[in-house]
Amino acid sequence: MASKDSETKKHAGTSPSQEEKDQVGQVPSHTRQKAEEIKEEADTLVDQIDEILEENAETFVKSFIQKGGE
Amino acid sequence: MAEGQNDRIAGIVGTEVEYGLSWSNRPPEDPERLSADLIGQVSEQFHAPVLWDYENEDPRHDARGFLAEGERENPDDADNRSLNKPLFNGGRLYVDGAHPEYSGPECASVRDVVRFEKAGDRMVSLCQGAFSARQDGGPPLLVLKNNSDGKGNSWGYHENYLLPRSLPFDVLARSISSHLVTRIVFCGAGKLGSDQNPEESGRYFLSQRAEFFEIPMGLSTMVHRSVVNTRDEPHSERSLYRRFHVITGDSNLSEISTYLKVGTTLLVLRALEAGALEPPVFSDWVESFRRVGMDMSLQLPLGLENGKTMTALECQEVICSQVRQYLEREGMDAESSDIIGRWENVLVMLRRSSAGLARTVDWAIKWSVLSRYREKKGWELTDSRLKMLDFQYHDLRPDRGIFSMLENTGQVDRLVDPMEVEEALTHPPSETRAYFRGEMLRRFLTRVHAVSWSSVVVDPGEGPLKRLALGDPWKGTQKRVGALMGKSGSVGELLRALSPLPAGE
């Protein structure tokens, strides 16, 4: 799996331009459906993680110090 | 001699997992004590209250032919009991330094290795649950199946492969090195941020462990870690066997990653035993290992002894194809056929950056989750909440572990049925001496004084204790001793019936 940063989504949150809207109109419906499914899955995953991620992340990450083992 | 299906010796494998342990808001004051308290919670269903027999233990032997300095361990009975929990499944739960550790029983199939390792995770998770239930408030205790704390400390995951003594160690070391260096492309557990270079805190690594390796070959596992470990403590008949101790691996959560890590290594060792492998060899094993461990692009060239270069993936493709040719010449059992097929498949998926990796390969599963979560939140990769997500991927609490959540919601692939894992909590594998050890504990518990990998010490009722040597890991199987054990009403009767098998002292 090649390194894929998520720079492509930099514009997330801003409203789509007219050009982007036009492009959406041209995408075949099954592709759009697939894209929506992926988006839904991502939303679900974020909710699932939000539910269980420890709230005191910074404290844990700083204080998790182990003696070397083996 | 070995009595494997085709007279081979290579074929018995066991794994050891050390777990990270911490309060959610501070490090433990006394991690050794806390580890003992944690494993002290193990259920009587799983744990046989007998001693661990240290008589045959001596990890100071070096495969290059000398004995390192140091003391042999031999705790008194009270410490022995608090530090060791021999298990009915033939394995051992214990305290190793500052960590709780589980050693699975010796297995004759890779699928069993996965099943028994998973049973160990489940057992430790149950200990965590019991421990937390007894706590009176206070911060939760986290138990992580990972290998580094992000601050330069690492703890282990070790594999043990039974090999014939006749295979010269220098040949073995040289030929296996390239596989150990490059297999992390499909069995690295991934981590966010370097343990050693603060400037790389936002980089995603394939391997938890690779950064910690310093020398090509050596005996120590705690300092100056080596790509090929030379510990020569066979836990079996020294003149026949070697136990090849692999310390380069990451602990995996993905069953598929564990299966591939152990399965491919076993096939490589079998091909080596048969003299059928001539892998490319890297000029600098340590540098190559570290480069593969940090390279998510899979593009970094690695220098070979012959002056050329090769990527990790190319090296894997060569080794895999040589093993395929060997298996086709020799014939293969169903499991070998499954392993080689999955191995070829994962290499193709890596070549194509296939989406399927995010369901099977640990580092890719975790990266997929991290990157999707981060994208939604708009956080930097250096954000401590993402490092928390990384740690929590390995969290054994069933309701808080990220991998556990992915598994329970069908977002990753499994290899074994959860019911088979449940069975592995209480019953030993049937095809190795672990069967004899586990069944002795189950059937004659009050007459067993102590066990170890290579012995069962029994109290025959009259006269001194008797140490039964389990010198051959291929003996003591259900097929060989199951019926005898079933028929014997007492230990005395069993000893008479077994004579001379297994060899008594």
Coordinates of C-alpha atoms in Angstrom, one line a residue:
Chain A
M1 CA 0.0 0.0 0.0
A2 CA 1.7 3.1 -1.1
S3 CA 1.9 6.2 1.1
K4 CA -1.4 8.0 0.7
D5 CA -1.8 11.1 2.6
S6 CA -5.2 12.6 2.8
E7 CA -4.2 16.0 1.3
T8 CA -6.8 15.5 -1.3
K9 CA -9.6 16.3 1.2
K10 CA -8.1 19.7 2.2
H11 CA -11.3 21.4 1.1
A12 CA -13.6 19.3 3.2
G13 CA -16.1 21.5 5.0
T14 CA -16.2 24.3 2.4
S15 CA -19.2 24.4 0.1
P16 CA -18.6 22.9 -3.3
S17 CA -17.9 25.3 -6.2
Q18 CA -20.2 25.4 -9.2
E19 CA -17.6 23.4 -11.2
E20 CA -17.6 20.7 -8.6
K21 CA -21.4 20.6 -8.6
D22 CA -21.4 20.2 -12.3
Q23 CA -18.9 17.3 -12.1
V24 CA -21.1 15.6 -9.5
G25 CA -23.9 15.8 -12.1
Q26 CA -21.8 13.9 -14.6
V27 CA -20.7 11.0 -12.4
P28 CA -22.6 7.8 -13.3
S29 CA -25.1 7.0 -10.6
H30 CA -23.6 3.7 -9.5
T31 CA -20.2 5.4 -8.9
R32 CA -22.0 8.1 -6.9
Q33 CA -23.7 5.4 -4.9
K34 CA -20.4 3.7 -4.2
A35 CA -18.9 7.0 -3.1
E36 CA -21.8 7.6 -0.8
E37 CA -21.4 4.1 0.7
I38 CA -17.7 4.8 1.4
K39 CA -18.6 8.1 2.9
E40 CA -21.2 6.5 5.1
E41 CA -18.8 3.8 6.2
A42 CA -16.2 6.5 7.1
D43 CA -18.9 8.3 9.2
T44 CA -19.8 5.1 11.0
L45 CA -16.2 4.4 11.7
V46 CA -15.6 7.8 13.1
D47 CA -18.7 7.4 15.4
Q48 CA -17.5 4.0 16.5
I49 CA -14.1 5.4 17.4
D50 CA -15.5 8.5 19.1
E51 CA -17.4 6.2 21.3
I52 CA -14.5 4.2 22.6
L53 CA -11.4 6.5 22.3
E54 CA -10.0 7.4 25.7
E55 CA -10.7 11.0 26.6
N56 CA -7.4 11.7 28.4
A57 CA -5.3 10.9 25.3
E58 CA -2.6 13.4 26.0
T59 CA -2.1 12.2 29.6
F60 CA -1.9 8.5 28.6
V61 CA 0.3 9.1 25.6
K62 CA 2.8 11.0 27.8
S63 CA 2.7 8.7 30.8
F64 CA 2.7 5.4 28.9
I65 CA 6.3 4.5 29.7
Q66 CA 7.4 0.8 29.9
K67 CA 10.5 -0.9 31.0
G68 CA 12.1 -2.7 28.1
G69 CA 11.2 -6.4 28.2
E70 CA 12.0 -9.8 26.7
Chain B
M1 CA 13.8 -38.9 15.6
A2 CA 11.0 -36.8 14.4
E3 CA 7.8 -38.5 13.4
G4 CA 6.3 -35.7 11.3
Q5 CA 4.2 -36.8 8.4
N6 CA 7.3 -36.8 6.1
D7 CA 10.2 -37.3 8.6
R8 CA 10.9 -33.7 8.6
I9 CA 11.9 -31.9 11.8
A10 CA 10.9 -28.3 11.1
G11 CA 7.2 -28.2 11.8
I12 CA 6.7 -27.4 15.5
V13 CA 6.2 -23.8 16.5
G14 CA 5.3 -21.8 19.5
T15 CA 5.0 -18.0 20.1
E16 CA 5.6 -15.8 23.2
V17 CA 3.7 -12.5 23.7
E18 CA 4.7 -9.8 26.2
Y19 CA 2.0 -7.3 26.9
G20 CA 2.4 -3.5 27.7
L21 CA 0.7 -2.5 31.0
S22 CA -0.2 0.9 32.4
W23 CA -2.8 2.9 34.3
S24 CA -4.7 5.3 32.1
N25 CA -3.2 8.3 33.8
R26 CA 0.2 7.2 35.1
P27 CA 2.8 4.5 34.7
P28 CA 2.8 1.6 37.3
E29 CA 5.0 2.2 40.3
D30 CA 6.0 -1.5 40.4
P31 CA 5.3 -3.1 37.0
E32 CA 6.6 -6.5 38.1
R33 CA 4.2 -6.6 41.0
L34 CA 1.4 -5.3 38.9
S35 CA 2.1 -8.0 36.3
A36 CA 2.0 -10.7 39.0
D37 CA -1.3 -9.2 40.3
L38 CA -2.7 -9.3 36.8
I39 CA -1.9 -12.9 36.0
G40 CA -2.9 -13.8 39.5
Q41 CA -6.5 -13.2 38.3
V42 CA -6.3 -16.1 35.9
S43 CA -9.3 -18.5 36.3
E44 CA -8.8 -22.0 37.8
Q45 CA -10.5 -23.2 34.6
F46 CA -7.3 -22.3 32.7
H47 CA -4.5 -22.5 35.3
A48 CA -3.1 -25.6 37.0
P49 CA -1.7 -24.6 40.5
V50 CA 1.6 -26.5 40.1
L51 CA 5.2 -25.2 40.1
W52 CA 7.3 -24.3 37.0
D53 CA 10.2 -26.7 36.8
Y54 CA 13.4 -24.6 36.3
E55 CA 15.7 -27.6 36.3
N56 CA 16.2 -27.7 32.5
E57 CA 16.1 -24.0 31.9
D58 CA 19.2 -22.2 30.7
P59 CA 19.0 -19.4 28.2
R60 CA 22.7 -18.7 28.3
H61 CA 23.7 -21.1 25.5
D62 CA 24.8 -19.3 22.3
A63 CA 24.3 -21.1 19.0
R64 CA 27.8 -20.1 18.0
G65 CA 29.1 -22.5 20.6
F66 CA 29.7 -20.8 23.9
L67 CA 28.0 -20.1 27.2
A68 CA 27.3 -16.4 28.1
E69 CA 27.8 -15.1 31.6
G70 CA 24.9 -14.7 33.9
E71 CA 22.9 -16.5 36.5
R72 CA 20.4 -19.3 36.0
E73 CA 16.9 -18.5 37.4
N74 CA 15.5 -20.5 40.3
P75 CA 12.9 -18.7 42.4
D76 CA 11.7 -20.1 45.7
D77 CA 8.3 -21.9 45.7
A78 CA 6.3 -18.8 46.7
D79 CA 7.8 -16.7 44.0
N80 CA 7.6 -19.6 41.6
R81 CA 3.8 -19.7 42.1
S82 CA 3.2 -16.0 41.9
L83 CA 5.4 -15.6 38.7
N84 CA 4.2 -18.7 36.9
K85 CA 0.8 -20.0 35.9
P86 CA 1.1 -23.3 34.1
L87 CA -1.9 -23.8 31.9
F88 CA -4.2 -26.7 31.0
N89 CA -3.8 -25.8 27.4
G90 CA -0.1 -26.7 27.7
G91 CA 1.1 -23.1 27.7
R92 CA 2.4 -20.8 30.4
L93 CA 1.3 -17.4 31.7
Y94 CA 4.0 -15.7 33.6
V95 CA 5.8 -12.5 34.6
D96 CA 8.9 -11.7 32.6
G97 CA 10.7 -8.8 34.1
A98 CA 8.2 -5.9 34.0
H99 CA 5.6 -7.5 31.7
P100 CA 2.9 -10.2 31.8
E101 CA 3.8 -12.8 29.2
Y102 CA 2.0 -15.7 27.6
S103 CA 3.8 -18.6 25.9
G104 CA 1.5 -20.7 23.8
P105 CA 2.0 -24.5 23.7
E106 CA 4.0 -26.1 21.0
C107 CA 1.8 -26.5 17.9
A108 CA 2.2 -28.7 14.8
S109 CA 0.0 -26.5 12.6
V110 CA 0.2 -22.8 11.9
R111 CA -3.6 -22.5 12.3
D112 CA -3.1 -23.9 15.9
V113 CA -0.4 -21.3 16.5
V114 CA -2.9 -18.5 15.7
R115 CA -5.7 -20.2 17.7
F116 CA -3.5 -20.6 20.8
E117 CA -2.0 -17.2 20.6
K118 CA -5.5 -15.7 20.4
A119 CA -6.5 -17.8 23.4
G120 CA -3.6 -16.2 25.3
D121 CA -4.9 -12.7 24.4
R122 CA -8.4 -13.7 25.5
M123 CA -7.0 -15.1 28.8
V124 CA -5.0 -11.9 29.5
S125 CA -8.1 -9.9 28.6
L126 CA -10.2 -11.9 31.1
C127 CA -7.5 -11.2 33.7
Q128 CA -7.7 -7.5 33.0
G129 CA -11.5 -7.7 33.4
A130 CA -11.3 -9.5 36.7
F131 CA -8.6 -7.2 37.9
S132 CA -10.7 -4.1 37.0
A133 CA -13.8 -5.5 38.6
R134 CA -12.0 -5.8 42.0
Q135 CA -10.6 -2.3 41.8
D136 CA -12.3 0.2 44.0
G137 CA -12.6 3.1 41.6
G138 CA -9.3 4.6 40.4
P139 CA -8.0 4.8 36.8
P140 CA -8.6 1.9 34.4
L141 CA -5.7 -0.5 33.8
L142 CA -4.8 -0.8 30.1
V143 CA -3.2 -4.0 28.7
L144 CA -1.8 -3.5 25.2
K145 CA -0.7 -6.2 22.8
N146 CA 2.0 -4.0 21.2
N147 CA 5.8 -3.7 21.3
S148 CA 6.8 -0.1 21.9
D149 CA 5.8 2.9 24.1
G150 CA 6.8 5.6 21.6
K151 CA 9.6 6.7 23.9
G152 CA 12.3 4.2 23.0
N153 CA 11.3 1.2 25.0
S154 CA 10.4 -2.1 23.4
W155 CA 9.1 -5.4 24.7
G156 CA 9.0 -8.6 22.8
Y157 CA 7.2 -11.0 20.6
H158 CA 9.1 -14.2 20.0
E159 CA 8.7 -17.1 17.7
N160 CA 10.2 -20.5 18.3
Y161 CA 10.8 -23.0 15.5
L162 CA 12.0 -26.5 16.0
L163 CA 14.9 -27.3 13.6
P164 CA 17.3 -30.2 13.2
R165 CA 20.7 -29.7 14.9
S166 CA 22.3 -30.9 11.6
L167 CA 21.4 -27.6 9.9
P168 CA 24.6 -25.4 10.4
F169 CA 23.7 -22.3 12.3
D170 CA 25.8 -20.0 10.0
V171 CA 23.9 -21.3 6.9
L172 CA 20.6 -20.8 8.7
A173 CA 21.4 -17.3 9.9
R174 CA 22.6 -16.1 6.5
S175 CA 19.7 -17.6 4.6
I176 CA 16.8 -16.6 6.9
S177 CA 18.0 -13.0 7.4
S178 CA 16.4 -11.6 4.3
H179 CA 13.0 -13.1 5.1
L180 CA 13.1 -11.7 8.6
V181 CA 14.1 -8.3 7.2
T182 CA 11.4 -8.1 4.6
R183 CA 8.4 -10.1 5.8
I184 CA 7.2 -7.0 7.8
V185 CA 5.6 -5.8 4.6
F186 CA 2.7 -8.2 5.5
C187 CA 3.2 -8.7 9.2
G188 CA 4.3 -5.4 10.7
A189 CA 1.9 -4.0 13.2
G190 CA 2.4 -0.4 12.3
K191 CA 3.0 2.6 14.6
L192 CA 2.6 6.3 14.4
G193 CA 5.8 8.1 15.2
S194 CA 9.4 7.1 15.8
D195 CA 10.7 5.8 19.1
Q196 CA 14.1 7.2 18.5
N197 CA 13.9 10.3 16.4
P198 CA 11.6 13.1 17.6
E199 CA 11.6 14.7 14.2
E200 CA 9.7 11.6 12.8
S201 CA 6.8 11.9 15.3
G202 CA 4.3 12.3 12.4
R203 CA 5.6 9.4 10.3
Y204 CA 3.8 6.1 10.1
F205 CA 6.1 3.1 10.4
L206 CA 5.3 -0.5 9.1
S207 CA 7.1 -2.1 12.1
Q208 CA 6.9 -1.5 15.8
R209 CA 10.2 -3.2 16.4
A210 CA 12.6 -2.6 13.5
E211 CA 13.9 0.7 14.9
F212 CA 15.2 -1.2 18.0
F213 CA 17.6 -3.5 16.2
E214 CA 21.3 -2.8 16.3
I215 CA 23.4 -5.8 15.3
P216 CA 23.1 -8.6 12.7
M217 CA 23.6 -11.6 15.2
G218 CA 23.7 -11.9 18.9
L219 CA 22.3 -13.6 22.1
S220 CA 20.7 -10.7 24.0
T221 CA 17.0 -9.9 23.6
M222 CA 17.0 -6.8 25.8
V223 CA 19.9 -4.7 24.6
H224 CA 21.8 -4.7 21.3
R225 CA 18.9 -6.6 19.7
S226 CA 20.0 -8.7 16.7
V227 CA 18.2 -9.6 13.5
V228 CA 19.2 -13.2 14.0
N229 CA 19.1 -14.3 17.6
T230 CA 21.6 -16.9 18.7
R231 CA 19.9 -18.2 21.9
D232 CA 20.5 -22.0 21.8
E233 CA 18.2 -23.5 24.4
P234 CA 16.4 -26.3 22.6
H235 CA 14.1 -27.3 25.4
S236 CA 14.5 -30.8 23.9
E237 CA 17.2 -33.3 23.0
R238 CA 20.2 -31.1 22.3
S239 CA 22.0 -33.6 20.0
L240 CA 19.0 -33.7 17.6
Y241 CA 17.3 -30.4 17.8
R242 CA 17.7 -26.7 17.7
R243 CA 15.0 -24.1 18.8
F244 CA 15.4 -21.2 16.4
H245 CA 14.4 -18.1 18.4
V246 CA 13.1 -15.2 16.3
I247 CA 12.9 -11.9 18.0
T248 CA 12.3 -9.5 15.0
G249 CA 8.5 -9.9 14.8
D250 CA 5.8 -7.5 15.9
S251 CA 2.8 -8.8 18.0
N252 CA -0.1 -9.0 15.6
L253 CA -3.8 -8.5 16.3
S254 CA -4.8 -9.6 12.8
E255 CA -5.1 -13.4 12.7
I256 CA -4.1 -13.3 9.0
S257 CA -0.9 -11.3 9.8
T258 CA 0.0 -13.9 12.5
Y259 CA -0.7 -16.7 10.2
L260 CA 1.4 -15.2 7.4
K261 CA 4.2 -14.2 9.8
V262 CA 4.6 -17.7 11.2
G263 CA 3.5 -19.7 8.1
T264 CA 5.8 -18.1 5.6
T265 CA 8.8 -18.4 8.1
L266 CA 8.0 -22.0 8.6
L267 CA 7.9 -22.7 4.9
V268 CA 11.2 -20.9 4.4
L269 CA 12.8 -22.9 7.2
R270 CA 11.6 -26.2 5.7
A271 CA 13.0 -25.2 2.3
L272 CA 16.3 -24.3 4.1
E273 CA 16.3 -27.7 5.9
A274 CA 16.0 -29.3 2.5
G275 CA 18.8 -27.1 1.0
A276 CA 16.3 -25.7 -1.5
L277 CA 16.6 -22.0 -0.9
E278 CA 19.1 -19.5 -2.2
P279 CA 17.6 -16.1 -1.2
P280 CA 19.2 -12.7 -2.0
V281 CA 21.3 -11.6 1.0
F282 CA 21.5 -7.9 2.1
S283 CA 24.9 -6.4 2.8
D284 CA 23.7 -4.7 6.0
W285 CA 20.9 -6.6 7.7
V286 CA 20.3 -4.0 10.4
E287 CA 20.1 -1.0 8.0
S288 CA 17.9 -2.9 5.6
F289 CA 15.5 -4.0 8.4
R290 CA 15.2 -0.4 9.7
R291 CA 14.6 0.9 6.2
V292 CA 11.8 -1.6 5.5
G293 CA 10.3 -0.9 8.9
M294 CA 9.9 2.8 8.1
D295 CA 8.9 2.6 4.5
M296 CA 5.2 2.7 3.8
S297 CA 5.8 3.4 0.1
L298 CA 7.5 -0.1 -0.2
Q299 CA 9.8 1.6 -2.7
L300 CA 13.1 2.0 -0.8
P301 CA 16.0 0.1 -2.4
L302 CA 18.1 -2.1 -0.1
G303 CA 21.7 -3.0 -0.8
L304 CA 22.6 -6.6 -1.6
E305 CA 25.9 -8.4 -1.0
N306 CA 26.4 -8.6 -4.8
G307 CA 26.3 -4.9 -5.1
K308 CA 22.8 -4.6 -6.6
T309 CA 19.7 -3.4 -4.9
M310 CA 16.3 -4.7 -4.4
T311 CA 13.1 -3.6 -2.6
A312 CA 11.6 -5.5 0.2
L313 CA 8.6 -6.5 -1.9
E314 CA 10.9 -7.7 -4.7
C315 CA 12.9 -9.8 -2.2
Q316 CA 9.7 -11.3 -0.9
E317 CA 8.6 -12.2 -4.4
V318 CA 11.9 -14.0 -5.0
I319 CA 11.8 -16.0 -1.7
C320 CA 8.1 -16.8 -2.2
S321 CA 8.7 -18.2 -5.7
Q322 CA 11.7 -20.3 -4.6
V323 CA 9.5 -21.8 -1.8
R324 CA 6.7 -22.4 -4.3
Q325 CA 9.1 -24.4 -6.5
Y326 CA 10.4 -26.4 -3.6
L327 CA 6.9 -27.3 -2.5
E328 CA 5.9 -28.3 -5.9
R329 CA 8.9 -30.6 -6.2
E330 CA 8.3 -32.1 -2.7
G331 CA 4.6 -32.1 -2.6
M332 CA 2.6 -30.2 0.0
D333 CA 0.1 -30.7 2.7
A334 CA -3.2 -28.7 2.8
E335 CA -1.9 -26.1 5.2
S336 CA 1.3 -25.5 3.2
S337 CA -0.7 -25.1 0.1
D338 CA -3.0 -22.6 1.9
I339 CA 0.0 -20.6 3.3
I340 CA 1.8 -20.3 -0.1
G341 CA -1.5 -19.3 -1.8
R342 CA -2.2 -16.6 0.8
W343 CA 1.5 -15.5 0.7
E344 CA 1.4 -15.0 -3.1
N345 CA -1.9 -13.2 -2.8
V346 CA -0.8 -10.7 -0.2
L347 CA 2.3 -9.9 -2.3
V348 CA 0.0 -9.2 -5.3
M349 CA -2.2 -7.0 -3.0
L350 CA 0.9 -5.1 -1.8
R351 CA 2.1 -4.6 -5.4
R352 CA -1.4 -3.2 -6.3
S353 CA -2.1 -1.3 -3.1
S354 CA -5.3 -3.3 -2.9
A355 CA -8.1 -2.2 -0.6
G356 CA -8.2 -5.8 0.8
L357 CA -5.0 -5.1 2.8
A358 CA -7.1 -2.9 5.1
R359 CA -8.9 -6.1 6.2
T360 CA -5.9 -8.4 6.6
V361 CA -2.6 -6.8 7.2
D362 CA -2.2 -5.1 10.6
W363 CA -0.2 -2.0 9.6
A364 CA -2.6 -1.4 6.7
I365 CA -5.7 -1.9 8.8
K366 CA -4.4 0.5 11.4
W367 CA -3.3 3.0 8.8
S368 CA -6.7 2.9 7.1
V369 CA -8.5 3.6 10.4
L370 CA -6.0 6.3 11.5
S371 CA -6.1 8.1 8.1
R372 CA -9.9 8.0 7.8
Y373 CA -10.4 9.2 11.3
R374 CA -7.8 12.0 11.0
E375 CA -9.3 13.1 7.7
K376 CA -12.7 13.6 9.3
K377 CA -11.2 15.4 12.3
G378 CA -8.7 17.5 10.3
W379 CA -6.0 16.7 12.9
E380 CA -2.2 16.7 12.3
L381 CA -0.5 13.2 12.4
T382 CA 1.4 14.4 15.5
D383 CA -1.8 14.9 17.4
S384 CA -1.7 12.9 20.7
R385 CA -5.3 11.7 20.1
L386 CA -4.1 9.8 17.0
K387 CA -1.3 8.3 19.0
M388 CA -3.9 7.2 21.5
L389 CA -5.9 5.6 18.7
D390 CA -2.7 3.8 17.7
F391 CA -2.2 2.5 21.3
Q392 CA -5.8 1.6 21.7
Y393 CA -5.8 -0.5 18.5
H394 CA -3.8 -3.0 20.7
D395 CA -6.0 -2.6 23.8
L396 CA -7.3 -6.0 25.0
R397 CA -10.4 -4.6 26.7
P398 CA -13.2 -6.0 24.5
D399 CA -15.3 -2.9 24.8
R400 CA -12.4 -0.4 24.2
G401 CA -10.0 -2.0 21.9
I402 CA -10.1 -0.6 18.4
F403 CA -9.1 -3.9 16.7
S404 CA -11.6 -5.7 18.8
M405 CA -14.3 -3.3 17.6
L406 CA -13.3 -3.8 14.0
E407 CA -13.4 -7.5 14.5
N408 CA -16.7 -7.5 16.2
T409 CA -18.3 -5.4 13.5
G410 CA -16.9 -7.5 10.6
Q411 CA -14.5 -4.9 9.4
V412 CA -11.5 -7.3 9.4
D413 CA -11.0 -10.9 8.2
R414 CA -10.7 -13.7 10.7
L415 CA -9.0 -17.1 10.3
V416 CA -10.3 -19.1 13.2
D417 CA -13.8 -19.5 14.6
P418 CA -14.2 -17.9 18.1
M419 CA -15.5 -21.2 19.4
E420 CA -12.1 -22.9 18.4
V421 CA -10.4 -20.2 20.4
E422 CA -12.6 -20.9 23.4
E423 CA -11.6 -24.6 23.2
A424 CA -7.9 -23.6 23.1
L425 CA -8.3 -21.9 26.5
T426 CA -8.7 -25.2 28.3
H427 CA -7.4 -28.0 25.9
P428 CA -3.9 -28.5 24.6
P429 CA -3.1 -29.1 20.9
S430 CA -3.1 -32.8 20.1
E431 CA -0.1 -33.2 17.8
T432 CA 2.8 -32.3 20.0
R433 CA 4.1 -33.1 23.5
A434 CA 2.0 -30.2 24.8
Y435 CA -0.8 -32.7 24.7
F436 CA 1.0 -34.9 27.3
R437 CA 1.8 -31.8 29.5
G438 CA -1.8 -30.4 29.4
E439 CA -3.5 -33.8 29.8
M440 CA -1.3 -34.7 32.8
L441 CA -2.4 -31.5 34.5
R442 CA -6.1 -32.2 33.6
R443 CA -6.2 -35.9 34.5
F444 CA -3.7 -36.2 37.4
L445 CA -3.5 -32.7 38.8
T446 CA -3.0 -33.7 42.4
R447 CA -0.1 -35.9 41.4
V448 CA 1.7 -33.3 39.3
H449 CA 4.3 -31.4 41.2
A450 CA 5.8 -29.2 38.4
V451 CA 6.0 -28.9 34.6
S452 CA 8.2 -27.2 32.1
W453 CA 8.6 -27.3 28.3
S454 CA 10.7 -30.5 28.5
S455 CA 9.5 -32.1 31.7
V456 CA 6.5 -33.2 33.9
V457 CA 7.5 -33.8 37.5
V458 CA 5.1 -36.3 39.2
D459 CA 4.6 -37.5 42.7
P460 CA 4.0 -41.3 42.3
G461 CA 2.7 -41.5 45.9
E462 CA 5.6 -43.5 47.2
G463 CA 9.3 -42.7 47.0
P464 CA 10.8 -39.6 45.5
L465 CA 9.3 -37.3 42.9
K466 CA 9.9 -38.5 39.3
R467 CA 10.9 -36.2 36.5
L468 CA 9.5 -37.4 33.1
A469 CA 11.6 -36.0 30.3
L470 CA 9.8 -34.7 27.3
G471 CA 12.9 -34.5 25.1
D472 CA 11.1 -35.0 21.8
P473 CA 8.5 -32.4 21.0
W474 CA 7.0 -34.7 18.4
K475 CA 6.2 -37.3 21.1
G476 CA 3.6 -37.3 23.8
T477 CA 0.9 -36.7 21.2
Q478 CA -2.8 -37.7 21.5
K479 CA -2.2 -40.4 18.9
R480 CA 0.7 -41.9 20.9
V481 CA -0.4 -41.5 24.5
G482 CA -4.1 -40.5 24.4
A483 CA -5.5 -44.0 24.8
L484 CA -3.0 -45.0 27.5
M485 CA -3.8 -41.9 29.5
G486 CA -7.5 -42.6 29.2
K487 CA -7.1 -46.2 30.5
S488 CA -4.8 -45.4 33.4
G489 CA -6.6 -45.0 36.7
S490 CA -3.5 -43.7 38.5
V491 CA -0.2 -42.0 37.8
G492 CA 1.6 -45.3 38.9
E493 CA -0.4 -47.2 36.4
L494 CA 0.3 -44.7 33.7
L495 CA 4.1 -44.7 34.4
R496 CA 4.2 -48.4 34.1
A497 CA 2.2 -48.4 30.9
L498 CA 4.3 -45.6 29.4
S499 CA 7.6 -47.1 30.1
P500 CA 9.8 -46.6 28.2
L501 CA 7.8 -43.8 26.6
P502 CA 8.3 -41.0 27.2
A503 CA 11.8 -41.7 28.4
G504 CA 12.0 -41.4 32.2
E505 CA 15.0 -40.2 34.2

